[in-house]
Amino acid sequence: MSYLNATEELYKDAALVPDVGLCCTTNPVWELPGLKIPKIMQEMNYGCGSTVHARDLSNSPRILYVGVGGGMELLQFAYFSRQKGGVVGVDVVPEMLEASRKNFKIAEEENAWFQSDFVELHKGDALNLPVADNSIDVAAQNCLFNIFKEEDLKKAIDEMYRVLKPHGRLVMSDPTCEQPMNDELRNDDRLRALCLSGSLPIDQYVKALTNAGFGTIEIRARKPYRILDPKNYPTDELIYIESIEVAAIKDPMPEDGPCIFTGKAAIYYGDDRQFDDGKGHVLLQNQPLAICDKTAGALAALGRDDIFISNSTYHYDGGGCC
């Protein structure tokens, strides 16, 4: 049995009998006017964060969500795209698709605005999406891509890139880990399916996205997730896993490389009212400006004593230099 088969079996079981502890998310359930999340959807929220951000979802976008879980994020996305087929859900596990269909009927009863046909559900593989090229405004996955090994991860990201419209965005939440993991952990199919041993360092995760062609990357959140301890796992040291929320935008790749936002800011505190670097970045006196890592490096290279550049916070909330 391959690790992908092991993953399908695990989530088949989680579809038939909800497993509240399968994934642990620190995000609160969305509370929006007129939106009520059925209890069963909350119990089947098999994610490690949120991929639903209001600033991505203006003008009733067409949304793709891969790995449907119990349908909670599909319902949240439908809140922003109230149209037939406005949200497309894809999952390789038939039992999970059926569970979502049943949960949508409950959601209809609890939400006067919601209709089940706002969401199209399709059986399909993240490595070969049943979706047309350049047809999606916002694509999302939550705690799925970390399961894939390197070649499959590349295929999954390439597929997302293919289906997105120009300037569309891929929004993701996945576990990450900066510490090395031994081969026993990496090769444990169940631990990989449980979104633990497939976790990558953030820089490798981002590189996989930029290698696919995404020109802008935003790291929006970085939060504690899980611990692998020597008492319960095959490791000699305690391993700390975090979850991150990331948006990869299908912008053209700049000639000097991608714009990667990790929560850095620049503050100009010189004598003039502003500082212009001549490359499209204007810093107003004593006003912080969000900057990508590339711009941070260029400003630092100027060697000025009147520009402060903060460290990465790994929380980026929009705006800034690009």
Coordinates of N, CA and C in Angstrom, one line a residue, residues 219 260-267 288-297 300 308-316 319-321:
I219 N 3.1 35.2 3.3 CA 3.0 34.4 4.5 C 2.2 35.1 5.5
I260 N 8.5 37.9 -2.0 CA 8.1 37.0 -0.9 C 7.9 37.9 0.4
F261 N 6.7 37.9 0.9 CA 6.3 38.8 2.0 C 6.3 37.9 3.3
T262 N 7.2 38.1 4.2 CA 7.3 37.4 5.5 C 7.1 38.3 6.7
G263 N 6.4 39.4 6.5 CA 6.1 40.3 7.6 C 7.2 41.3 7.9
K264 N 8.0 41.6 7.0 CA 9.0 42.7 7.3 C 8.5 44.1 7.0
A265 N 9.0 45.1 7.6 CA 8.6 46.5 7.4 C 9.8 47.3 7.4
A266 N 9.8 48.5 6.7 CA 10.8 49.5 6.7 C 10.3 50.8 7.2
I267 N 11.1 51.4 8.0 CA 10.7 52.8 8.5 C 11.8 53.7 8.2
P288 N 5.7 53.2 8.8 CA 6.2 51.8 8.4 C 5.5 51.4 7.1
L289 N 6.3 50.8 6.2 CA 5.9 50.2 5.0 C 6.2 48.8 4.9
A290 N 5.2 47.9 4.7 CA 5.4 46.5 4.5 C 6.2 46.3 3.2
I291 N 7.3 45.5 3.4 CA 8.2 45.2 2.2 C 8.4 43.7 2.1
C292 N 8.6 43.3 0.8 CA 9.0 41.9 0.6 C 10.5 41.7 1.0
D293 N 10.9 40.5 1.1 CA 12.2 40.2 1.5 C 13.2 40.7 0.5
K294 N 12.9 40.7 -0.8 CA 13.8 41.2 -1.8 C 14.1 42.7 -1.6
T295 N 13.0 43.5 -1.4 CA 13.1 44.9 -1.1 C 13.9 45.2 0.1
A296 N 13.6 44.4 1.2 CA 14.4 44.5 2.4 C 15.9 44.4 2.2
G297 N 16.3 43.4 1.4 CA 17.7 43.2 1.1 C 18.3 44.3 0.3
A300 N 18.6 47.3 2.7 CA 19.7 47.1 3.6 C 21.1 47.3 3.0
F308 N 15.2 51.8 9.1 CA 15.1 50.6 10.0 C 14.3 49.5 9.3
I309 N 14.8 48.3 9.3 CA 14.2 47.2 8.7 C 13.9 46.1 9.7
S310 N 12.6 45.8 9.9 CA 12.3 44.8 11.0 C 12.6 43.4 10.5
N311 N 12.7 42.5 11.5 CA 12.8 41.1 11.2 C 11.5 40.6 10.7
S312 N 11.5 39.4 10.1 CA 10.3 38.7 9.6 C 9.4 38.4 10.8
T313 N 8.1 38.7 10.7 CA 7.2 38.3 11.7 C 6.4 37.1 11.3
Y314 N 6.4 36.8 10.0 CA 5.6 35.7 9.4 C 4.1 35.9 9.6
H315 N 3.8 37.2 9.6 CA 2.4 37.6 9.6 C 2.2 38.8 8.7
Y316 N 1.7 38.6 7.5 CA 1.6 39.7 6.5 C 0.1 39.9 6.2
G319 N -0.9 45.1 1.4 CA -0.3 46.4 1.2 C 1.2 46.3 1.1
G320 N 1.8 47.5 1.0 CA 3.3 47.5 1.0 C 3.9 47.9 -0.3
C321 N 5.1 47.3 -0.5 CA 6.0 47.8 -1.6 C 5.6 47.3 -3.0

